[in-house]
Short mmCIF file of C-alpha atoms and ligand atoms in Angstrom, two decimals:
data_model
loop_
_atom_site.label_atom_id
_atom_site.label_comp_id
_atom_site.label_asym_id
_atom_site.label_seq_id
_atom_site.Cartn_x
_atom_site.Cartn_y
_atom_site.Cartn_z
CA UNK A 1175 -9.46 25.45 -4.64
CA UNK A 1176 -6.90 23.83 -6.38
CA UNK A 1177 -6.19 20.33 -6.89
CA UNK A 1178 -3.74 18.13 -8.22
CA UNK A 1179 -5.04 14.46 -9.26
CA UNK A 1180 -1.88 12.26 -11.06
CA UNK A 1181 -3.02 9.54 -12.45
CA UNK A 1182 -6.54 11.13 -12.81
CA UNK A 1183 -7.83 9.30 -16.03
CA UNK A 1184 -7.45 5.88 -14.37
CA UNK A 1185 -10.36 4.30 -12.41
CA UNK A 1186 -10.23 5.40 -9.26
CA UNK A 1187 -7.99 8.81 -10.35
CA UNK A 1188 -11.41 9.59 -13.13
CA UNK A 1189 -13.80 8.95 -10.68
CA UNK A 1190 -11.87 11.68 -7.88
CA UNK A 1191 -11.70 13.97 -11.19
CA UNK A 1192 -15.02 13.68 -11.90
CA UNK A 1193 -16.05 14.53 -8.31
CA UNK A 1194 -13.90 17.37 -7.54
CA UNK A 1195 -14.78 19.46 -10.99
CA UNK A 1196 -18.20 19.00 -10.31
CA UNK A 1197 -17.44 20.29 -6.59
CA UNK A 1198 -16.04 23.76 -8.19
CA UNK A 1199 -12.68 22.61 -7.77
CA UNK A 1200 -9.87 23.53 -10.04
CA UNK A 1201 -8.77 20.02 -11.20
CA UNK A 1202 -5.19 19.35 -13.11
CA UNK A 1203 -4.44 15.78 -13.90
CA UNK A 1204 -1.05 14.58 -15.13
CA UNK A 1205 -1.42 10.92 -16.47
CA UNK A 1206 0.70 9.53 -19.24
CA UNK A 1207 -2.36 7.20 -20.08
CA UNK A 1208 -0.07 4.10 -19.80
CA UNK A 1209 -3.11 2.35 -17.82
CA UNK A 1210 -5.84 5.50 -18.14
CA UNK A 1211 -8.09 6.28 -20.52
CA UNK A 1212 -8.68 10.28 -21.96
CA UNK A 1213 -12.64 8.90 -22.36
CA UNK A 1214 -12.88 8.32 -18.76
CA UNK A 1215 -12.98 12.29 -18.58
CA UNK A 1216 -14.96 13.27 -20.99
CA UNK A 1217 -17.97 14.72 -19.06
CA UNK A 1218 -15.38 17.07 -17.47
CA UNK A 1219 -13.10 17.46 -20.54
CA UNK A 1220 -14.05 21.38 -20.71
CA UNK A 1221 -13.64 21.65 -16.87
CA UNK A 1222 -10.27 20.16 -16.21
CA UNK A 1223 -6.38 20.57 -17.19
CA UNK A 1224 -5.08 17.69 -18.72
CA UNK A 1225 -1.45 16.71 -19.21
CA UNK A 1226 -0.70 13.72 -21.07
CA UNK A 1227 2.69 13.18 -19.32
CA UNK A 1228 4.76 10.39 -17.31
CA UNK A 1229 5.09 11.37 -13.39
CA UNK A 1230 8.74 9.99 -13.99
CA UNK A 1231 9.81 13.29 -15.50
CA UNK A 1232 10.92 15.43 -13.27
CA UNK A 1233 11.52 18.70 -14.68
CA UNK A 1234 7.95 18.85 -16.05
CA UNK A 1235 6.38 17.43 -12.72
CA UNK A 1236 8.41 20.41 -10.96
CA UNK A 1237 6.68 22.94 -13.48
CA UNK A 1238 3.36 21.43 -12.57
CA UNK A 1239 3.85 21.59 -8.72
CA UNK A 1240 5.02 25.11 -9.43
CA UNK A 1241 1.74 26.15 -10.05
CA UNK A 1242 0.85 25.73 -6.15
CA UNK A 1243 -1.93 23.42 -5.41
CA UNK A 1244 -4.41 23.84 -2.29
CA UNK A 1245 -4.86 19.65 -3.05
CA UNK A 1246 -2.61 16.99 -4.44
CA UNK A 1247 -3.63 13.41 -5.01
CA UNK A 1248 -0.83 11.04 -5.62
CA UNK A 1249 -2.87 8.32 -7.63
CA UNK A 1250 -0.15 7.76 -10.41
CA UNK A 1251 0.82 3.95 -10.15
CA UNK A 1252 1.47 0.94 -11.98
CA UNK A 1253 -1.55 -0.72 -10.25
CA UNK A 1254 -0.82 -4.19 -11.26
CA UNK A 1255 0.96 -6.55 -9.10
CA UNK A 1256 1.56 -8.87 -11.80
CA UNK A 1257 3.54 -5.83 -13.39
CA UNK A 1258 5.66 -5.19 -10.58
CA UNK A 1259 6.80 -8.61 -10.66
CA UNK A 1260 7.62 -8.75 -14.17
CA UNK A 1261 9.16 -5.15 -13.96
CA UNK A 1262 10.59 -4.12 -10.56
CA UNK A 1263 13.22 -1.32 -11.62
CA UNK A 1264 10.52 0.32 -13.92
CA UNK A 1265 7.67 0.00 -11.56
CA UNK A 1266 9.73 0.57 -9.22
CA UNK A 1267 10.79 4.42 -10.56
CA UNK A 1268 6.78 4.88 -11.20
CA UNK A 1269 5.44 3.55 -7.77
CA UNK A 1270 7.90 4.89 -5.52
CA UNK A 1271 10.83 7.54 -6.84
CA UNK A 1272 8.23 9.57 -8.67
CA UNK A 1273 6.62 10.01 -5.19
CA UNK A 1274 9.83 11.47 -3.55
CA UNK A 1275 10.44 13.10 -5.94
CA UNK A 1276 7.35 15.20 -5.59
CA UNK A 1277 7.57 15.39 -1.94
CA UNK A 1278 11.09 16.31 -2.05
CA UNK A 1279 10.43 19.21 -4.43
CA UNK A 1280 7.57 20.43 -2.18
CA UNK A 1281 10.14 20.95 0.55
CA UNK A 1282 12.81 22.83 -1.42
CA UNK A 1283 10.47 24.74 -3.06
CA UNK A 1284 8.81 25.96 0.07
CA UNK A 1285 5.19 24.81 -1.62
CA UNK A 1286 2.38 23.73 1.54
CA UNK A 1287 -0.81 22.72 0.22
CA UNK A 1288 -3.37 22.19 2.32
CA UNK A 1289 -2.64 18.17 2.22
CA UNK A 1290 -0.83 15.73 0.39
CA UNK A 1291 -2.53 12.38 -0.18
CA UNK A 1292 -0.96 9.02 -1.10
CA UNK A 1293 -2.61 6.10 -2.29
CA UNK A 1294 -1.36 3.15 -1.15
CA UNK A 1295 -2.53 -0.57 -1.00
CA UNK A 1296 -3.82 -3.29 0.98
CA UNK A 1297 -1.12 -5.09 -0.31
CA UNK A 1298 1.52 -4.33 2.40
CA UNK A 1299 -0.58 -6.30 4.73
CA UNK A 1300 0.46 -9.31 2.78
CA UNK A 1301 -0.46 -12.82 4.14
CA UNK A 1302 -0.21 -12.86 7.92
CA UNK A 1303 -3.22 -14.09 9.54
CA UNK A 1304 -4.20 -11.59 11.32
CA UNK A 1305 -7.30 -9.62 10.92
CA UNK A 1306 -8.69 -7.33 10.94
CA UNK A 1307 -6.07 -5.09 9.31
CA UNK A 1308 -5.57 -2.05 11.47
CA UNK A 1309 -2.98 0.76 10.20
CA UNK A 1310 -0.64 -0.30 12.95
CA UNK A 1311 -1.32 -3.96 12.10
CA UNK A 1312 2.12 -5.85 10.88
CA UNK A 1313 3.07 -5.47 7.72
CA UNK A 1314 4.19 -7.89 4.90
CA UNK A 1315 4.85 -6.58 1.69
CA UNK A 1316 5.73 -9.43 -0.21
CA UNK A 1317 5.72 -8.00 -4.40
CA UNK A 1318 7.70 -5.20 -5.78
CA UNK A 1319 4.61 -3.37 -5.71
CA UNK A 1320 3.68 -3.75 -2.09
CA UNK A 1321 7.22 -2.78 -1.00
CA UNK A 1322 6.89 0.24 -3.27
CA UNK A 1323 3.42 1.35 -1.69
CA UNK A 1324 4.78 0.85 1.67
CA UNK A 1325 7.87 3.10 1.14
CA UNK A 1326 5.84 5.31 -0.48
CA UNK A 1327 3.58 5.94 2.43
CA UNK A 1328 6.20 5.89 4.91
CA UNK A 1329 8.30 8.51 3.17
CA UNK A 1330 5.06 10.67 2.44
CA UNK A 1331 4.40 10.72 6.05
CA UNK A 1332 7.97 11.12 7.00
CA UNK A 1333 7.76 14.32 4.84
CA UNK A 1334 4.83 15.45 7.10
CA UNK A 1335 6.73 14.89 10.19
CA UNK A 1336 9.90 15.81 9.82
CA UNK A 1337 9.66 18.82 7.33
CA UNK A 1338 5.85 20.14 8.12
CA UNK A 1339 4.08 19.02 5.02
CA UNK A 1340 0.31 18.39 5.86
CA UNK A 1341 0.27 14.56 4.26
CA UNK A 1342 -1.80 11.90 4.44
CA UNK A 1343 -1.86 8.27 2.89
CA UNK A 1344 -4.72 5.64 2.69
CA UNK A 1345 -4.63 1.58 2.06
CA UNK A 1346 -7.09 0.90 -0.40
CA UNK A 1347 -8.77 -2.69 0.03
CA UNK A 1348 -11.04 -3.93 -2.90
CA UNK A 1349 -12.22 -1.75 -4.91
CA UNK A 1350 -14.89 -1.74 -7.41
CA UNK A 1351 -16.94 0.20 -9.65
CA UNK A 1352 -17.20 2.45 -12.93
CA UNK A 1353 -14.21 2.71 -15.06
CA UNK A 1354 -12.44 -0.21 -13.30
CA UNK A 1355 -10.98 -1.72 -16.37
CA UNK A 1356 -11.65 -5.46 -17.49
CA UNK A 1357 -9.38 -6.38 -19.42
CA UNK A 1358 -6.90 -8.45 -17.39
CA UNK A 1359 -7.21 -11.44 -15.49
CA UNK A 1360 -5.12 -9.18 -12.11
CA UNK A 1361 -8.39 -6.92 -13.16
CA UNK A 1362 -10.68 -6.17 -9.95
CA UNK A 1363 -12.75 -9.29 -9.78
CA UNK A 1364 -15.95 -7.06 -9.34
CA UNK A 1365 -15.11 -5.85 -13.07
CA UNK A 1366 -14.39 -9.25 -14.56
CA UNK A 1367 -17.90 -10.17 -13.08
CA UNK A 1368 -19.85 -7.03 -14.82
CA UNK A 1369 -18.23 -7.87 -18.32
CA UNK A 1370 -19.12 -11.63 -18.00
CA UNK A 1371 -22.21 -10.47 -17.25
CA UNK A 1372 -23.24 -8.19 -20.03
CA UNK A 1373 -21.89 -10.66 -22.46
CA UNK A 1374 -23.31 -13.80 -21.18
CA UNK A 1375 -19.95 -15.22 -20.84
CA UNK A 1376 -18.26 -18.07 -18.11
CA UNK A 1377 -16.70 -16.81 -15.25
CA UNK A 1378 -13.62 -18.45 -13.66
CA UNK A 1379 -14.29 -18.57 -10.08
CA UNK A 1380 -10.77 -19.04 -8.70
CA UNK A 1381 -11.25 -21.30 -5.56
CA UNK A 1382 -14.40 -22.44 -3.34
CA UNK A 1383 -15.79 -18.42 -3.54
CA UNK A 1384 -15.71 -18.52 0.35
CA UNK A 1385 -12.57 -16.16 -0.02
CA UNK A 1386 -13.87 -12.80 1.51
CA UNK A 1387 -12.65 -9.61 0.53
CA UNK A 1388 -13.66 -5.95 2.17
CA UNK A 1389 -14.97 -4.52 -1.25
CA UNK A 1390 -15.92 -1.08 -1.18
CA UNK A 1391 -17.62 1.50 -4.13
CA UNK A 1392 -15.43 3.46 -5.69
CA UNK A 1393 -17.26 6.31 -4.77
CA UNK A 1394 -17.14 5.79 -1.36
CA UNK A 1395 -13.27 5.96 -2.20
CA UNK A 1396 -13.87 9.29 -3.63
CA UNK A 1397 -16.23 10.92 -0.73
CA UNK A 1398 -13.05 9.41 1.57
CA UNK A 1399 -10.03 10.82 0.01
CA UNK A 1400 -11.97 14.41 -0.19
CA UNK A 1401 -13.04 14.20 3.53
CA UNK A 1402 -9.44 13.09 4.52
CA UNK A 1403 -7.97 15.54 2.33
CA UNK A 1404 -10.10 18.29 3.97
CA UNK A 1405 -9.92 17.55 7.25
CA UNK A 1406 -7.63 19.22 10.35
CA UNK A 1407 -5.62 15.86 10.47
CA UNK A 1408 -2.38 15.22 8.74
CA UNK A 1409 0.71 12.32 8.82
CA UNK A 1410 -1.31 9.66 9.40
CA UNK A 1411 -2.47 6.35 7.59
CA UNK A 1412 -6.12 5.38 6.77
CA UNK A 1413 -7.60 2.10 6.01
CA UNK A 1414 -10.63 2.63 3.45
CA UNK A 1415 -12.71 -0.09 2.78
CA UNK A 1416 -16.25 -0.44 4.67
CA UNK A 1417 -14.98 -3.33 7.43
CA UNK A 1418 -16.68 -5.52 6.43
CA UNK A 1419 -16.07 -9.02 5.20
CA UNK A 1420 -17.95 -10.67 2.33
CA UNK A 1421 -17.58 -14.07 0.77
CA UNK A 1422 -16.80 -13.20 -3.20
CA UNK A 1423 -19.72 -16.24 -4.10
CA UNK A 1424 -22.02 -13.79 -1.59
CA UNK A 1425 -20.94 -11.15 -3.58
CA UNK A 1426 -21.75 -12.17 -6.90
CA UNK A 1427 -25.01 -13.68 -5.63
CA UNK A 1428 -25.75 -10.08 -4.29
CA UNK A 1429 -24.37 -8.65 -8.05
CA UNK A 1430 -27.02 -10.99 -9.25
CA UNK A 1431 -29.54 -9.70 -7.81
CA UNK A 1432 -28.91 -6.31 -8.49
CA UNK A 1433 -28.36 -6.93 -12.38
CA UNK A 1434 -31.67 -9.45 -12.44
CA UNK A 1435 -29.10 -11.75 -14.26
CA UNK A 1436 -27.19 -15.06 -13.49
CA UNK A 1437 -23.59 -15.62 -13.86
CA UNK A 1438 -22.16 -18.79 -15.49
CA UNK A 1439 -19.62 -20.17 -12.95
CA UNK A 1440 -16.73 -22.14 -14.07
CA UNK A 1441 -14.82 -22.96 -10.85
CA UNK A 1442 -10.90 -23.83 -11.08
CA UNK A 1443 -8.78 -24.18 -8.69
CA UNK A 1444 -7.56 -20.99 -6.17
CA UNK A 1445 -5.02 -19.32 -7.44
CA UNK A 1446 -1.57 -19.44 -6.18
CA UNK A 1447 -0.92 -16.95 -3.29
CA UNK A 1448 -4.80 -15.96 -3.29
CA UNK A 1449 -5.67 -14.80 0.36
CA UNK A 1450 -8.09 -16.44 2.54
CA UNK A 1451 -9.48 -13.44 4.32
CA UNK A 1452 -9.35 -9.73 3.94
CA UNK A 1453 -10.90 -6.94 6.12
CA UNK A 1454 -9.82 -3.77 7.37
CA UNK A 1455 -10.24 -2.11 10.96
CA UNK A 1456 -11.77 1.42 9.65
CA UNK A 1457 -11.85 2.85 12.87
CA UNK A 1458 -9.39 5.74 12.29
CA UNK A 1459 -11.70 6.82 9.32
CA UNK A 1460 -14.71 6.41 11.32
CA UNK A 1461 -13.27 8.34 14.35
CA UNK A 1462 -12.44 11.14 11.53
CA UNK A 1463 -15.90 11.47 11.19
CA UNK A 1464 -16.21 9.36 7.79
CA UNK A 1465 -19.42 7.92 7.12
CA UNK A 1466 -19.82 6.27 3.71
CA UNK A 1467 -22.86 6.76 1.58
CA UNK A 1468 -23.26 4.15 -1.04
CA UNK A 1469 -22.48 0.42 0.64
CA UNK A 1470 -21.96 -2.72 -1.24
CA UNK A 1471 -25.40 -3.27 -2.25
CA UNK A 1472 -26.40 0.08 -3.35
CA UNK A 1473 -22.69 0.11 -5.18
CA UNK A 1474 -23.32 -2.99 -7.29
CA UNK A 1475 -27.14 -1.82 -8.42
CA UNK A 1476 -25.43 1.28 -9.52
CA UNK A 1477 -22.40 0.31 -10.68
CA UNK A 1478 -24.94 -2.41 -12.59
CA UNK A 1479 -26.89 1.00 -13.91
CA UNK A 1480 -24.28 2.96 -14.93
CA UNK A 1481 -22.65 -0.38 -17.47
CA UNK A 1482 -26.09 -0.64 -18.67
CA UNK A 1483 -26.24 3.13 -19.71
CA UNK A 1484 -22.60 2.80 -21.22
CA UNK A 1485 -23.69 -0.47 -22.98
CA UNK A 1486 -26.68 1.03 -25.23
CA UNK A 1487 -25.21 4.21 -25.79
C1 UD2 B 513 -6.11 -7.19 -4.43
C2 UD2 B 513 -5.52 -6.20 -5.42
C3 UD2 B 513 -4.07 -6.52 -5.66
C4 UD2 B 513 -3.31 -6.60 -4.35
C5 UD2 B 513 -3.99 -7.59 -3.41
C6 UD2 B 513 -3.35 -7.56 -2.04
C7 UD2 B 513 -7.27 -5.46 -6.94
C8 UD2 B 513 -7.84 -5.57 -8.31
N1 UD2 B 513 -6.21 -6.26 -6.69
O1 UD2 B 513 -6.09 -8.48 -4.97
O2 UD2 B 513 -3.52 -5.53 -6.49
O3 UD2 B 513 -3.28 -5.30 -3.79
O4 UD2 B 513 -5.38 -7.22 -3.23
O5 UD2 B 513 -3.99 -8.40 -1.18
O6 UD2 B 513 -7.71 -4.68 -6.12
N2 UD2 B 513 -10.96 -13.94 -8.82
C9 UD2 B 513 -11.69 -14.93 -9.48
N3 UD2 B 513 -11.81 -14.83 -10.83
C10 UD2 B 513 -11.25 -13.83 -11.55
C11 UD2 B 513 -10.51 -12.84 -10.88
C12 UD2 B 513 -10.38 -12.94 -9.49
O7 UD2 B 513 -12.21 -15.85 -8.85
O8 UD2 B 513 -11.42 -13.81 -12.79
C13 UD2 B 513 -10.81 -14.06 -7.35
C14 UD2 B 513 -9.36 -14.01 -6.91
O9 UD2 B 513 -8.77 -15.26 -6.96
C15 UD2 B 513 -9.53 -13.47 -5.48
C16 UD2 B 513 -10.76 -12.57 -5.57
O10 UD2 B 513 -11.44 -12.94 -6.76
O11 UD2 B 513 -9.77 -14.51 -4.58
C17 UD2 B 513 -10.42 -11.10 -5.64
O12 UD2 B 513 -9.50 -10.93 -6.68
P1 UD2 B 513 -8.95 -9.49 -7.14
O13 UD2 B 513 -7.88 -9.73 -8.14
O14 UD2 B 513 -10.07 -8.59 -7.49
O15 UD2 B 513 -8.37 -8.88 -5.79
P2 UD2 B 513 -7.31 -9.45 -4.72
O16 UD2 B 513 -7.91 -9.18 -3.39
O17 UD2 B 513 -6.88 -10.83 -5.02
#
């Protein structure tokens, strides 16, 4: 089998990588390494194609598609919000015309693989009330990015419909885990925790903590874009998270526990636009047949193992 991942040396993208070259698959990954990292594939480095090359370029990204793919995962993104505020137009050509591009080349080359996945966001929910978030739930995309992700989706499964492309897109919800990087403050908050962690420093708790999120392991993100990718189904959406709803102070407290340490809280005040409540209605998934394997709990204690093993090496 052969599979496409862009953006495959980011977080989520390394960890799908990882998975699918240890399945046997026959993994390329385009990623211009803009936000990825070439050491988040080096236990695979002998087992996978690598191109270091922007999506944006269409000629190449025609040459790669050429090469007929059973699987292609459309990670490739500017995955910060903050970004796509700051940067519409270029996000903009990233997040959403690279993706049409692709599809539209697809059709007039006559290429079907198997499925076509999108990755798209929580985000489009935006801040309406209402939850929790099913796929048919109204949508609010209120950033360049979340506008982006929504077109993005739509036109992916417009491709399916109307041209008979076997697509698929999901709406991540908080993800955590290996790989997620630290280093900004629009960083997943689960990552910000684990570095304040190792290195005994404060963390900035933005808010009362009673802010719940629908966090989910990042390998439980992997295990759901290969059973959606693989199943019968095609042109619809998919929430993947786990449903449920967790205070972030539970969380930690939880993350505690898992890493035997404490974390030095240093609360300020919530930050502007923060929502109150997240959680997604994973019913389509589960009626797929989806069962996830890890959890939150078990995710933290390993995602707790796994920095340990990177910090002493
Ligand atoms: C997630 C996505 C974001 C967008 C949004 C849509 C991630 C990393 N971000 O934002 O891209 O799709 O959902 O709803 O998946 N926090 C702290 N201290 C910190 C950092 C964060 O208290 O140092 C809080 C933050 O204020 C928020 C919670 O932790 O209440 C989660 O923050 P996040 O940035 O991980 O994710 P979220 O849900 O705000």
């Amino acid at each position: 089998m052969k599979a496409l991942v862009t953006g495959g040396a980011g977080f989520i993208g390394s960890n799908l990588v990882i998975s699918l070259a240890n399945k046997g698959y026959d993994v390329t990954v385009v990623d211009d390494l803009s936000m990825g990292l070439t050491k988040n594939l080096e236990s695979v480095k002998d087992k996978v194609k690598f191109y270091k090359h922007d999506v944006c370029d269409h000629q190449f990204m025609h040459r790669v598609l050429d090469q007929d793919f059973d699987y292609i995962y459309y990670l490739a993104a500017v995955a910060s919000v903050a970004d796509s505020v700051e940067r519409p137009m270029e996000t903009h050509k990233v997040n959403h015309e690279s993706v049409v591009d692709t599809l539209e080349y697809l059709r007039i080359a006559n290429l079907h693989p198997k499925k076509f996945l999108f990755t798209s966001s929580a985000a489009v929910y935006g801040n309406y009330p209402e939850l929790p978030k099913k796929e048919d739930s109204r949508v609010q995309p209120l950033t360049p990015y979340a506008v982006d992700k929504y077109a993005s989706e739509r036109m992916t499964i417009d491709y399916g419909t109307l041209y008979g492309l076997n697509t698929v897109a999901v709406r991540f919800f908080n993800v955590f885990g290996p790989r997620q990087n630290p280093n900004s403050p629009y960083s997943g908050v689960l990552s910000i925790v684990t570095k304040c962690l190792v290195n005994d420093e404060e963390f900035t708790l933005f808010g009362d903590g009673k802010q719940t999120r629908d966090f989910i392991y990042v390998k439980d993100i992997v295990n759901a874009l290969i059973f959606i990718s693989e199943s019968e189904k095609s042109n619809e959406v998919y929430n993947v998270g786990y449903g449920q709803q967790n205070a972030l102070i539970d969380v930690i407290k939880m993350y505690e526990k898992a890493s035997g340490k404490r974390l030095k809280l240093n609360y300020a005040d919530a930050r502007q636009g923060d929502i109150a409540e997240s959680l997604a209605d994973v019913t389509r998934l589960t009626q797929l047949g989806f069962k996830p394997k890890w959890g939150l709990e078990k995710g933290l204690a390993e995602y707790w193992d796994y920095t340990m093993e990177e910090y002493n090496e």
